[in-house]
mmCIF file of C-alpha atoms and ligand atoms in Angstrom:
data_model
loop_
_atom_site.group_PDB
_atom_site.id
_atom_site.type_symbol
_atom_site.label_atom_id
_atom_site.label_comp_id
_atom_site.label_asym_id
_atom_site.label_seq_id
_atom_site.Cartn_x
_atom_site.Cartn_y
_atom_site.Cartn_z
ATOM 1 C CA MET B 1 130.921 83.587 82.065
ATOM 2 C CA ALA B 2 129.105 80.877 80.138
ATOM 3 C CA ARG B 3 131.130 77.745 79.580
ATOM 4 C CA LYS B 4 132.105 76.967 76.024
ATOM 5 C CA VAL B 5 130.425 73.858 74.691
ATOM 6 C CA ALA B 6 132.263 73.623 71.376
ATOM 7 C CA GLY B 7 135.624 74.379 69.759
ATOM 8 C CA PRO B 8 136.433 77.861 68.412
ATOM 9 C CA GLU B 9 135.545 77.021 64.789
ATOM 10 C CA ILE B 10 132.027 75.967 65.770
ATOM 11 C CA GLU B 11 131.626 78.892 68.176
ATOM 12 C CA ARG B 12 132.601 81.204 65.324
ATOM 13 C CA VAL B 13 129.913 79.722 63.050
ATOM 14 C CA ILE B 14 127.305 80.236 65.761
ATOM 15 C CA GLN B 15 128.439 83.812 66.448
ATOM 16 C CA LEU B 16 128.177 84.671 62.757
ATOM 17 C CA LEU B 17 124.786 83.006 62.386
ATOM 18 C CA ALA B 18 123.547 85.035 65.367
ATOM 19 C CA ARG B 19 124.264 88.211 63.400
ATOM 20 C CA LEU B 20 121.724 87.298 60.719
ATOM 21 C CA PRO B 21 118.398 89.137 60.861
ATOM 22 C CA GLY B 22 115.740 87.036 62.508
ATOM 23 C CA LEU B 23 118.248 84.759 64.264
ATOM 24 C CA GLY B 24 119.043 85.430 67.906
ATOM 25 C CA PRO B 25 121.711 83.496 69.858
ATOM 26 C CA ARG B 26 119.274 80.677 70.616
ATOM 27 C CA SER B 27 118.188 80.104 67.004
ATOM 28 C CA ALA B 28 121.799 80.497 65.884
ATOM 29 C CA ARG B 29 122.854 77.653 68.197
ATOM 30 C CA LYS B 30 120.035 75.530 66.836
ATOM 31 C CA ALA B 31 121.021 76.292 63.235
ATOM 32 C CA GLY B 32 124.705 75.734 64.045
ATOM 33 C CA LEU B 33 123.928 72.371 65.578
ATOM 34 C CA ALA B 34 121.877 71.333 62.534
ATOM 35 C CA LEU B 35 124.811 72.306 60.313
ATOM 36 C CA ILE B 36 127.450 70.347 62.184
ATOM 37 C CA LYS B 37 125.203 67.306 62.489
ATOM 38 C CA LYS B 38 124.526 67.344 58.745
ATOM 39 C CA ARG B 39 128.052 68.015 57.619
ATOM 40 C CA THR B 40 127.898 66.433 54.168
ATOM 41 C CA GLU B 41 124.266 67.161 53.261
ATOM 42 C CA LEU B 42 124.110 70.707 54.606
ATOM 43 C CA LEU B 43 127.268 72.286 56.017
ATOM 44 C CA GLU B 44 129.625 71.551 53.134
ATOM 45 C CA PRO B 45 127.199 72.488 50.299
ATOM 46 C CA LEU B 46 126.215 75.640 52.221
ATOM 47 C CA ALA B 47 129.848 76.628 52.754
ATOM 48 C CA LYS B 48 130.511 76.080 49.036
ATOM 49 C CA ALA B 49 127.394 78.035 47.980
ATOM 50 C CA LEU B 50 128.295 80.932 50.293
ATOM 51 C CA GLN B 51 131.867 80.983 48.999
ATOM 52 C CA GLU B 52 130.744 81.011 45.355
ATOM 53 C CA ALA B 53 128.118 83.685 45.977
ATOM 54 C CA ALA B 54 130.618 85.835 47.887
ATOM 55 C CA GLU B 55 133.062 85.640 44.983
ATOM 56 C CA ARG B 56 130.531 86.424 42.273
ATOM 57 C CA ILE B 57 128.094 88.972 43.699
ATOM 58 C CA VAL B 58 128.239 92.318 41.932
ATOM 59 C CA THR B 59 126.109 95.447 41.973
ATOM 60 C CA CYS B 60 124.136 95.887 38.744
ATOM 61 C CA SER B 61 125.535 98.927 36.953
ATOM 62 C CA VAL B 62 122.071 99.756 35.590
ATOM 63 C CA CYS B 63 119.646 99.376 38.501
ATOM 64 C CA GLY B 64 121.733 98.827 41.657
ATOM 65 C CA ASN B 65 120.437 95.293 42.264
ATOM 66 C CA LEU B 66 122.795 92.629 43.635
ATOM 67 C CA ASP B 67 123.304 89.603 41.412
ATOM 68 C CA THR B 68 126.105 87.426 40.085
ATOM 69 C CA GLN B 69 126.048 89.341 36.794
ATOM 70 C CA SER B 70 125.944 92.977 35.727
ATOM 71 C CA PRO B 71 123.609 94.011 34.150
ATOM 72 C CA CYS B 72 121.574 91.833 36.508
ATOM 73 C CA SER B 73 119.254 89.005 35.435
ATOM 74 C CA ILE B 74 116.256 91.349 35.449
ATOM 75 C CA CYS B 75 117.922 94.179 33.503
ATOM 76 C CA SER B 76 119.162 91.730 30.866
ATOM 77 C CA ASP B 77 115.797 89.954 30.482
ATOM 78 C CA ALA B 78 114.576 91.042 27.037
ATOM 79 C CA ARG B 79 111.007 89.891 27.791
ATOM 80 C CA ARG B 80 110.547 92.644 30.353
ATOM 81 C CA ASP B 81 108.699 95.842 29.565
ATOM 82 C CA GLU B 82 111.424 98.406 28.885
ATOM 83 C CA THR B 83 108.998 101.327 29.147
ATOM 84 C CA LEU B 84 108.418 100.962 32.903
ATOM 85 C CA ILE B 85 110.891 101.438 35.761
ATOM 86 C CA VAL B 86 109.715 100.556 39.266
ATOM 87 C CA VAL B 87 111.746 102.419 41.887
ATOM 88 C CA VAL B 88 112.128 100.651 45.254
ATOM 89 C CA GLU B 89 114.084 101.450 48.404
ATOM 90 C CA GLU B 90 115.754 98.101 48.986
ATOM 91 C CA ILE B 91 116.470 94.824 47.208
ATOM 92 C CA GLY B 92 114.071 93.136 49.669
ATOM 93 C CA ASP B 93 111.280 95.222 48.104
ATOM 94 C CA LEU B 94 112.277 94.061 44.623
ATOM 95 C CA TRP B 95 112.193 90.454 45.845
ATOM 96 C CA ALA B 96 108.738 91.016 47.395
ATOM 97 C CA LEU B 97 107.383 92.429 44.110
ATOM 98 C CA GLU B 98 108.958 89.604 42.127
ATOM 99 C CA ARG B 99 107.440 87.024 44.500
ATOM 100 C CA ALA B 100 104.052 88.592 43.881
ATOM 101 C CA GLY B 101 104.782 88.502 40.126
ATOM 102 C CA VAL B 102 103.083 91.849 39.511
ATOM 103 C CA VAL B 103 105.813 93.870 37.805
ATOM 104 C CA GLN B 104 106.484 93.403 34.084
ATOM 105 C CA GLY B 105 108.933 96.275 33.922
ATOM 106 C CA ARG B 106 112.432 96.723 35.288
ATOM 107 C CA TYR B 107 113.570 98.123 38.624
ATOM 108 C CA HIS B 108 115.744 100.768 40.173
ATOM 109 C CA ILE B 109 117.117 100.306 43.694
ATOM 110 C CA LEU B 110 117.507 103.569 45.600
ATOM 111 C CA GLY B 111 119.399 102.032 48.512
ATOM 112 C CA GLY B 112 117.125 103.594 51.151
ATOM 113 C CA HIS B 113 115.145 106.793 51.540
ATOM 114 C CA LEU B 114 115.933 110.396 52.355
ATOM 115 C CA SER B 115 116.380 110.870 56.067
ATOM 116 C CA PRO B 116 117.899 114.237 56.993
ATOM 117 C CA LEU B 117 117.968 113.328 60.693
ATOM 118 C CA ASP B 118 120.212 110.350 59.943
ATOM 119 C CA GLY B 119 122.329 112.402 57.555
ATOM 120 C CA ILE B 120 120.978 110.600 54.484
ATOM 121 C CA GLY B 121 120.700 113.164 51.711
ATOM 122 C CA PRO B 122 120.140 112.637 47.962
ATOM 123 C CA GLU B 123 123.868 112.099 47.359
ATOM 124 C CA ARG B 124 123.736 108.916 49.456
ATOM 125 C CA LEU B 125 121.028 107.377 47.270
ATOM 126 C CA ASN B 126 121.189 105.885 43.786
ATOM 127 C CA ILE B 127 119.396 108.847 42.197
ATOM 128 C CA GLY B 128 121.787 110.065 39.471
ATOM 129 C CA THR B 129 121.519 106.836 37.473
ATOM 130 C CA LEU B 130 117.714 106.922 37.814
ATOM 131 C CA ILE B 131 117.557 110.382 36.237
ATOM 132 C CA GLU B 132 119.820 109.124 33.423
ATOM 133 C CA ARG B 133 117.504 106.169 32.796
ATOM 134 C CA ALA B 134 114.378 108.351 32.670
ATOM 135 C CA ARG B 135 114.285 108.812 28.889
ATOM 136 C CA PRO B 136 112.930 106.851 25.911
ATOM 137 C CA PRO B 137 112.181 103.964 25.672
ATOM 138 C CA VAL B 138 111.157 104.538 29.322
ATOM 139 C CA LYS B 139 107.685 106.075 29.492
ATOM 140 C CA GLU B 140 106.789 105.682 33.146
ATOM 141 C CA VAL B 141 108.630 105.684 36.472
ATOM 142 C CA LEU B 142 106.596 104.099 39.278
ATOM 143 C CA LEU B 143 107.805 105.194 42.724
ATOM 144 C CA ALA B 144 107.034 102.103 44.837
ATOM 145 C CA LEU B 145 108.342 103.481 48.125
ATOM 146 C CA SER B 146 107.189 102.912 51.699
ATOM 147 C CA SER B 147 104.197 104.844 53.026
ATOM 148 C CA THR B 148 106.383 106.193 55.818
ATOM 149 C CA VAL B 149 107.047 109.932 56.215
ATOM 150 C CA GLU B 150 110.593 109.465 54.863
ATOM 151 C CA GLY B 151 109.364 107.301 51.986
ATOM 152 C CA GLN B 152 106.830 109.919 50.979
ATOM 153 C CA SER B 153 109.229 112.853 51.227
ATOM 154 C CA THR B 154 111.565 110.833 48.987
ATOM 155 C CA VAL B 155 108.663 110.454 46.517
ATOM 156 C CA HIS B 156 108.224 114.229 46.409
ATOM 157 C CA PHE B 157 111.924 114.833 45.935
ATOM 158 C CA LEU B 158 112.179 112.296 43.105
ATOM 159 C CA ARG B 159 109.103 113.695 41.426
ATOM 160 C CA GLU B 160 110.760 117.119 41.270
ATOM 161 C CA GLN B 161 113.953 115.589 39.925
ATOM 162 C CA LEU B 162 112.112 113.584 37.264
ATOM 163 C CA LEU B 163 109.859 116.414 36.139
ATOM 164 C CA PRO B 164 112.214 117.794 33.422
ATOM 165 C CA SER B 165 112.589 114.311 31.854
ATOM 166 C CA GLY B 166 108.979 114.348 30.701
ATOM 167 C CA VAL B 167 108.353 110.704 31.663
ATOM 168 C CA ALA B 168 105.148 109.930 33.559
ATOM 169 C CA VAL B 169 105.694 109.513 37.307
ATOM 170 C CA SER B 170 103.281 107.338 39.286
ATOM 171 C CA VAL B 171 102.951 106.125 42.865
ATOM 172 C CA LEU B 172 101.420 103.084 44.526
ATOM 173 C CA ALA B 173 97.783 103.586 45.331
ATOM 174 C CA ARG B 174 95.431 101.903 47.747
ATOM 175 C CA GLY B 175 96.465 98.850 49.679
ATOM 176 C CA VAL B 176 99.688 100.181 51.159
ATOM 177 C CA PRO B 177 98.949 101.036 54.786
ATOM 178 C CA VAL B 178 100.332 104.258 56.213
ATOM 179 C CA GLY B 179 103.750 103.496 57.632
ATOM 180 C CA GLY B 180 103.848 100.282 55.592
ATOM 181 C CA GLU B 181 107.040 98.820 54.198
ATOM 182 C CA LEU B 182 106.693 96.857 50.970
ATOM 183 C CA ASP B 183 108.636 93.854 52.119
ATOM 184 C CA TYR B 184 106.013 93.099 54.769
ATOM 185 C CA LEU B 185 102.954 93.264 52.528
ATOM 186 C CA ASP B 186 101.197 90.154 51.272
ATOM 187 C CA ASP B 187 101.201 89.404 47.543
ATOM 188 C CA GLY B 188 97.537 90.373 47.054
ATOM 189 C CA THR B 189 98.011 93.781 48.640
ATOM 190 C CA LEU B 190 101.140 94.406 46.586
ATOM 191 C CA SER B 191 99.345 93.379 43.434
ATOM 192 C CA ALA B 192 96.417 95.741 44.155
ATOM 193 C CA ALA B 193 98.810 98.582 44.926
ATOM 194 C CA ILE B 194 100.657 98.156 41.631
ATOM 195 C CA LYS B 195 97.531 97.745 39.505
ATOM 196 C CA SER B 196 95.779 100.778 40.965
ATOM 197 C CA ARG B 197 98.806 103.055 40.871
ATOM 198 C CA ARG B 198 98.092 106.678 40.063
ATOM 199 C CA LEU B 199 99.987 109.325 38.154
ATOM 200 C CA LEU B 200 101.551 112.133 40.141
HETATM 201 ZN ZN1 ZN A 301 119.815 95.526 37.114
#
């Protein structure tokens, strides 16, 4: 067994850091060391920020986004185009689209995609509230889902569900590679995909 180099509190910090995506045990030790060396400039403000965020994060009752207010900052922004809803699988996709600055409308977070093999049916996704939102002033629902098989079968399912509402349903067009997940696309590609969307 590896010898412990630090007390249990520090080991605990490193173990938790190692559970973050993109951080393995080695990077977690590095990050942990940086934190304990910079106790006042980094560790304490980070601990405080994490505590405050943990206490205040709520799920937006409108779109399913996570924020410290509900409705979220995007849903309550009156400058946004209320006629367009952009449906994404995950919050990371919303962040990617916001980074690219290409969406003027509002969002709807599905919370994943249909995946019968993993037991993920429509009831596990945030679909009911989407159908409720698909009415005036909303004119268009853009399904900005991954170009994976599951993403595309989710597109077809949602299209059927949205059909009776009468709102226009569109999908991302060129630029999204087959099998591509939005979060990994560069801003230019995302921008092209949104601008050249096509109606279903
Ligand atoms: Zn929202």
